[in-house]
Coordinates of C-alpha atoms and ligand atoms in Angstrom, one line a residue:
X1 CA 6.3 19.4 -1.9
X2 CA 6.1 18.5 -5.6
X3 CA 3.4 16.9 -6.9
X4 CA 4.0 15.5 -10.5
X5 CA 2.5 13.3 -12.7
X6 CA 4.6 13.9 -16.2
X7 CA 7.4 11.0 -16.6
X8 CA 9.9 14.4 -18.2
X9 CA 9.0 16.4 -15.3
X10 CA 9.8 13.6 -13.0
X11 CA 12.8 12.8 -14.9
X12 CA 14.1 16.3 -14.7
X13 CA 13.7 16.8 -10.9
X14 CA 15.6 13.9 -10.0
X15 CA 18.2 14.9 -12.6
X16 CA 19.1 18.2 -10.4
X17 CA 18.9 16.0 -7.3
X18 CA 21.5 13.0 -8.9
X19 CA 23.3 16.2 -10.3
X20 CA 23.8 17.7 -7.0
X21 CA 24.7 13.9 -5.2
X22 CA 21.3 13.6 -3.6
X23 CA 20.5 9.6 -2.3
X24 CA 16.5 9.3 -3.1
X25 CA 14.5 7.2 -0.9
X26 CA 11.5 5.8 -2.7
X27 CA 7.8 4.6 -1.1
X28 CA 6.1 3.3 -4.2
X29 CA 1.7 3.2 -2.9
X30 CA -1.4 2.6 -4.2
X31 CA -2.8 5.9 -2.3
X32 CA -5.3 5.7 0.7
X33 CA -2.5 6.3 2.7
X34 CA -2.6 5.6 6.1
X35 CA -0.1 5.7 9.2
X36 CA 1.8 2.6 7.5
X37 CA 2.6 4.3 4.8
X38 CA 3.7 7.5 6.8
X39 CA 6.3 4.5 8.3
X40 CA 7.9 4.4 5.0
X41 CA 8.3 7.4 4.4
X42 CA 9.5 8.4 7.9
X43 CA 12.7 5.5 6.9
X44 CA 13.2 7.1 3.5
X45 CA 13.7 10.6 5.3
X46 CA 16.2 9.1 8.0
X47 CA 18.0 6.6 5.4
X48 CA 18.3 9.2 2.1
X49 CA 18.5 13.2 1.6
X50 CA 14.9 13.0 -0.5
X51 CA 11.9 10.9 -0.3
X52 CA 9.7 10.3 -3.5
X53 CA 6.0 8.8 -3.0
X54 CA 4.1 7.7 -6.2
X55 CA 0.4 6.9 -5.9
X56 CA -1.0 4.6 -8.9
X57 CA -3.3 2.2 -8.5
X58 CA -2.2 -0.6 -10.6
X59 CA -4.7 -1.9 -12.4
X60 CA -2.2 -4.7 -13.9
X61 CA -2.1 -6.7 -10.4
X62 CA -5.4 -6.8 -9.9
X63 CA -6.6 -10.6 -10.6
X64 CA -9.8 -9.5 -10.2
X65 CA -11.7 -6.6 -12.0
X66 CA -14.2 -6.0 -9.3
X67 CA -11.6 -5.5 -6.3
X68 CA -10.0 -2.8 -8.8
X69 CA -12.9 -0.9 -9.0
X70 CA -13.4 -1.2 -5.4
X71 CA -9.6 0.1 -4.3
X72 CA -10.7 3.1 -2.4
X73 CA -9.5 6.4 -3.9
X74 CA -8.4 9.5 -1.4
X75 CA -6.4 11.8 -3.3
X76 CA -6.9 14.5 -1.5
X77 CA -6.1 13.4 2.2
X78 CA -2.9 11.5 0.7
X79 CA -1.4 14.7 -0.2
X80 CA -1.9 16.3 2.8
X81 CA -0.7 13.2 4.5
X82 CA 2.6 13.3 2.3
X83 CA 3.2 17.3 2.5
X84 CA 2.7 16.9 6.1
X85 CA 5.6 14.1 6.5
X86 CA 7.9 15.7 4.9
X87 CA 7.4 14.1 1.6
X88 CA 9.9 15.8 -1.7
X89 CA 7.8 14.9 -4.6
X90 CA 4.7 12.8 -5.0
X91 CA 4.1 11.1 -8.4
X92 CA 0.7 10.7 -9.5
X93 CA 0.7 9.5 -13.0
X94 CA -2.4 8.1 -14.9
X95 CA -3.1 4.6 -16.6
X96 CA -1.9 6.2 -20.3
X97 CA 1.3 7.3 -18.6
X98 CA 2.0 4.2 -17.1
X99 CA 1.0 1.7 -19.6
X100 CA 1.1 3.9 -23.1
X101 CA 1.9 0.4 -25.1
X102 CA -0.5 -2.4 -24.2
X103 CA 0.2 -3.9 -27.6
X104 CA 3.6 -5.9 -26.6
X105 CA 3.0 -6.1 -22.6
X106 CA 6.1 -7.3 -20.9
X107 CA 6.1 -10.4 -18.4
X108 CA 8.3 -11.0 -15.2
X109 CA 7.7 -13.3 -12.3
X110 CA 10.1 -15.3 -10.1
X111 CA 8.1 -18.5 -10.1
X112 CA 9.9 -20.5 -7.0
X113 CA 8.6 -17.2 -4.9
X114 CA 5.0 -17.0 -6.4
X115 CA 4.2 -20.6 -6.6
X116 CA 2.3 -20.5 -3.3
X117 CA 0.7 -17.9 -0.8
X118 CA -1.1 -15.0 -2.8
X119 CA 0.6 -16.1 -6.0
X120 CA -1.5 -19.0 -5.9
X121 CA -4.4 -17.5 -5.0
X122 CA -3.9 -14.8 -7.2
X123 CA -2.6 -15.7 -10.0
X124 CA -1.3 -12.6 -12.5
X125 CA -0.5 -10.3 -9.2
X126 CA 2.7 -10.6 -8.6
X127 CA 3.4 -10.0 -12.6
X128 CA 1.4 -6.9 -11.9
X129 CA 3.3 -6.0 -8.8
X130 CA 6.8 -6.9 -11.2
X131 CA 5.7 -4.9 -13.8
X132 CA 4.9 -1.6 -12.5
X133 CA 7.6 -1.9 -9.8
X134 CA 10.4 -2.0 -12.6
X135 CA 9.0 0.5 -14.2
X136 CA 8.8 3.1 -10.9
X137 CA 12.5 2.1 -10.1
X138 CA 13.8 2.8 -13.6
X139 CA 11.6 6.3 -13.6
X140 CA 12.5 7.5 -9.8
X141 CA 16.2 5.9 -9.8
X142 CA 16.3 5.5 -6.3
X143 CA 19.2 5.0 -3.1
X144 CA 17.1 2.8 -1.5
X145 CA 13.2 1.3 -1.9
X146 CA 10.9 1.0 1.5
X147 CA 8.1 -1.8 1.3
X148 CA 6.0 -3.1 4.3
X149 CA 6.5 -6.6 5.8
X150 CA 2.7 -6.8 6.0
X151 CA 3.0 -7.6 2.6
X152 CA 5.9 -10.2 3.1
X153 CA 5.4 -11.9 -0.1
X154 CA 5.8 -8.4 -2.2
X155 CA 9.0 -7.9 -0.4
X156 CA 10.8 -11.2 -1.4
X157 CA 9.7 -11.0 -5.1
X158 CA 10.5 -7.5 -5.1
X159 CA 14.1 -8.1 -3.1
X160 CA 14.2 -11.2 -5.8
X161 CA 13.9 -9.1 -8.7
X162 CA 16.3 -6.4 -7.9
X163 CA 18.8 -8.8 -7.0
X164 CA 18.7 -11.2 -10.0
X165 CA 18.2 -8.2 -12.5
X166 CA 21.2 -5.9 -10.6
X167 CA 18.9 -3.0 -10.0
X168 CA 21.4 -0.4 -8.7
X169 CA 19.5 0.2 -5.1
X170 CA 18.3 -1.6 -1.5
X171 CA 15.0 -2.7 -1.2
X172 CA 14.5 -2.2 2.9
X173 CA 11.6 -3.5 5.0
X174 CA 9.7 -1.3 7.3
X175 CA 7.6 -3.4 10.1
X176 CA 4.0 -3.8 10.2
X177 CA 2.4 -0.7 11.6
X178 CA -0.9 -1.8 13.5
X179 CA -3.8 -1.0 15.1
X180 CA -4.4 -0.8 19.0
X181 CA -6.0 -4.1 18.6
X182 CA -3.3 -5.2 16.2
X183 CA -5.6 -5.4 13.3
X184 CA -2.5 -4.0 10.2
X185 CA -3.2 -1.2 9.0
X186 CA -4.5 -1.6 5.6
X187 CA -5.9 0.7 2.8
X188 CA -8.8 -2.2 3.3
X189 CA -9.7 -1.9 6.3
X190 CA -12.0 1.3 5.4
X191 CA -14.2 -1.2 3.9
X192 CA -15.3 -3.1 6.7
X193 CA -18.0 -2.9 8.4
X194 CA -18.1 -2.0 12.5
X195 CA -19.4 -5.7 12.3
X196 CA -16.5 -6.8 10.3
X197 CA -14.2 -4.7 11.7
X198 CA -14.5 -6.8 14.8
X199 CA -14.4 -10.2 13.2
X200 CA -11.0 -8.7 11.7
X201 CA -9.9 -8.2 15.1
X202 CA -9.8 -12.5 15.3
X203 CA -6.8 -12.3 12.9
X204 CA -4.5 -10.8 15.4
X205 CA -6.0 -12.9 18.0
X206 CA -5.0 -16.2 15.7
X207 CA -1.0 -14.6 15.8
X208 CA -1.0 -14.5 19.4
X209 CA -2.8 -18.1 19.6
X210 CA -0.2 -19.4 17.1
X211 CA 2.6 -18.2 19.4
X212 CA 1.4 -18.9 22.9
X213 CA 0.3 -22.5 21.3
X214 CA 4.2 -23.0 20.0
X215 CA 5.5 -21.7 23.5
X216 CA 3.3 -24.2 25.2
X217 CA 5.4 -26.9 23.4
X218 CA 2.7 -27.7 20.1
X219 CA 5.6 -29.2 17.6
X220 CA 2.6 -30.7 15.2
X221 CA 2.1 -28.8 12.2
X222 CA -1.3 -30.2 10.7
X223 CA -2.7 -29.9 14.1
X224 CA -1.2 -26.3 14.7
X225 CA -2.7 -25.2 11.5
X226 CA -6.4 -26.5 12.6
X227 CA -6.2 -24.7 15.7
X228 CA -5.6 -21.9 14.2
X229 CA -7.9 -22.4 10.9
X230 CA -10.7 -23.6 13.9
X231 CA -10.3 -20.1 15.5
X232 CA -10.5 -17.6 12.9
X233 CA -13.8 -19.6 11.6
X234 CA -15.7 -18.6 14.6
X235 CA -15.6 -14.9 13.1
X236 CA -19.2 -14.9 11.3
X237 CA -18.3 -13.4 7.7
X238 CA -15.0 -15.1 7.8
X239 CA -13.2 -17.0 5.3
X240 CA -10.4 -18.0 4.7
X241 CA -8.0 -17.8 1.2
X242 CA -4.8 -19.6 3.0
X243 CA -3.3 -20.2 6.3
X244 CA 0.1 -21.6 5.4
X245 CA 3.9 -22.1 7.1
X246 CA 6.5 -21.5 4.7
X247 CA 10.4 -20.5 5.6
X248 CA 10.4 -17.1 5.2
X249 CA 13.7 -16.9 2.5
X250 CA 12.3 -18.9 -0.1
X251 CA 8.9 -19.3 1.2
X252 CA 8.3 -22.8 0.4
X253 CA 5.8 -24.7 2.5
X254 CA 7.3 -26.2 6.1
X255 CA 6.7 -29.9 6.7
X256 CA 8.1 -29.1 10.3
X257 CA 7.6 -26.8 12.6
X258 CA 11.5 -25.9 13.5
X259 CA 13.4 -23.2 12.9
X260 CA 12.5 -19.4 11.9
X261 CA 9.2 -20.2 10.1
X262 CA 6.5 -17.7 8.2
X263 CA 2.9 -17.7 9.2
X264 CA 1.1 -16.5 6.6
X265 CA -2.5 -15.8 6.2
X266 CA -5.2 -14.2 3.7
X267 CA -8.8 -13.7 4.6
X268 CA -12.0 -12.8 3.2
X269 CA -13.6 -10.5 5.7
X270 CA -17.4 -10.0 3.9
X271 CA -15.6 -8.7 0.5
X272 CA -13.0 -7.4 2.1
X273 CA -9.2 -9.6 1.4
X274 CA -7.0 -8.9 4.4
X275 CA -3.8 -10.5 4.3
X276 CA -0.9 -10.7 7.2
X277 CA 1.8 -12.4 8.7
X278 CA 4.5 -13.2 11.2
X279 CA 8.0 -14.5 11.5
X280 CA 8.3 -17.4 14.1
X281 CA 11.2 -18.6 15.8
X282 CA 10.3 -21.9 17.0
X283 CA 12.4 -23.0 19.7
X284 CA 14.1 -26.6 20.2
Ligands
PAF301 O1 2.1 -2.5 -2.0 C1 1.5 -1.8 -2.9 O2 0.8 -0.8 -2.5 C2 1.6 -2.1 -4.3 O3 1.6 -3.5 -4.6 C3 2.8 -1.4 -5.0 C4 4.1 -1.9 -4.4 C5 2.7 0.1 -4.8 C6 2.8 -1.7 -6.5 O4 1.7 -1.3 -7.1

């Protein structure tokens, strides 16, 4: 495994690989990589002849400064993770590398796809996320692009962006990996207290509700969306950022519940923002 954090040397490797007809699979991070992660990269090695990680935490899609400062750091475990899976090269740049020119910043966003969920809660993150994104795919010039569905939103603004800009390469989405209590695996979740940790556990608790509530024939959103909101604020420490139903394409909000909706949620655990969500078939 190759671990570089130069933009030529980068450039340079990937240049023997195109040269020689190598398809590069891509797992963009923010470190503190856990078993999730290894997901991604375990579809970049069965879908492409190389797999690149990078590991930067962005400090562009950070909304707020605190949470930044916060992102836990584990540099050290995340390349033994990566060497261990199999990983080609791991790029580890720096702020200056990434962001040499802060004088004429650039801007994207896909408003229709922001205006709600994190991107209203967050507003600026999904720029971030826009931002550095571009500028990993135009650095690693990937076959293919692996995001995690726990972060729905990401994937539809990033799918959005590639499509609408013709990015030469498919963005694919690797499934939720979670814990035995089906708590996602998040670089988070490190943060929370044994105390905490157990209030967490209510989210995945909430999905299940959700879906045994629509299989025993509850059709009436506002209501659905108390019961649910009612159960995750028994958790002590718990509060809640969003609970919303949106259709999972475009995600604008549902006004019924029919169809394939998105449950989408974002929490505050203590300090600690969990997000997740699932897709719902609701039947007629
Ligand atoms: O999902 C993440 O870890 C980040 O948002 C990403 C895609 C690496 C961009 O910084």
């Amino acid at each position: 495994m190759i671990v570089v954090s130069k933009i030529d040397e980068l450039k340079k490797l990937i240049y023997d690989w195109k040269s020689q007809g190598q398809t590069i699979g891509f797992c963009p991070t923010m470190g503190s990589l856990h078993a999730g992660h290894m997901d991604l990269v375990q579809s970049s090695k069965t879908q492409t002849d190389k797999t690149i990680v990078s590991i930067f935490v962005n400090p562009t899609q950070f909304n707020d400064p605190k949470d930044f400062e916060k992102y836990p750091v584990n540099t050290e475990n995340d390349l033994l993770l990566c060497e261990k899976n199999g990983v080609d090269i791991v790029f580890l740049p720096d702020v200056k590398t990434m962001y040499p020119d802060t004088k004429t910043p650039i801007q994207l966003s896909i408003p229709k796809l922001q205006n709600h969920l994190c991107g209203r809660t967050r507003p600026g993150h999904f720029e971030g996320v826009l931002q550095i994104v571009a500028k990993l795919f135009h650095l690693t010039e990937p076959t293919k692009a692996f995001f995690g569905l726990k972060d729905y939103q990401q994937f539809r603004v990033i799918s959005a962006m590639v499509e609408n800009l013709n990015f030469p390469l498919d963005i694919v989405g690797v499934p939720t990996r979670r814990e035995t209590d089906g708590l996602a695996m998040s670089s988070r979740n490190v943060r929370l207290s044994t105390k905490e940790r157990e209030t967490a556990s209510l989210i995945p608790r909430m999905f299940a509700l959700a879906k045994k509530t629509i299989q025993a024939g509850e059709r009436d959103i506002k209501l659905w969306k108390e019961i649910l909101r009612d159960f995750l604020l028994t958790g002590s420490s718990l509060r809640i950022d969003y609970l919303e139903v949106v259709d999972p394409i475009e995600l604008q909000p549902k006004e019924k519940l029919e169809g394939e909706i998105l449950l989408a949620i974002a929490v505050f655990v203590g300090e600690v923002r969990l997000i997740d969500n699932q897709v719902i078939e609701i039947p007629n």
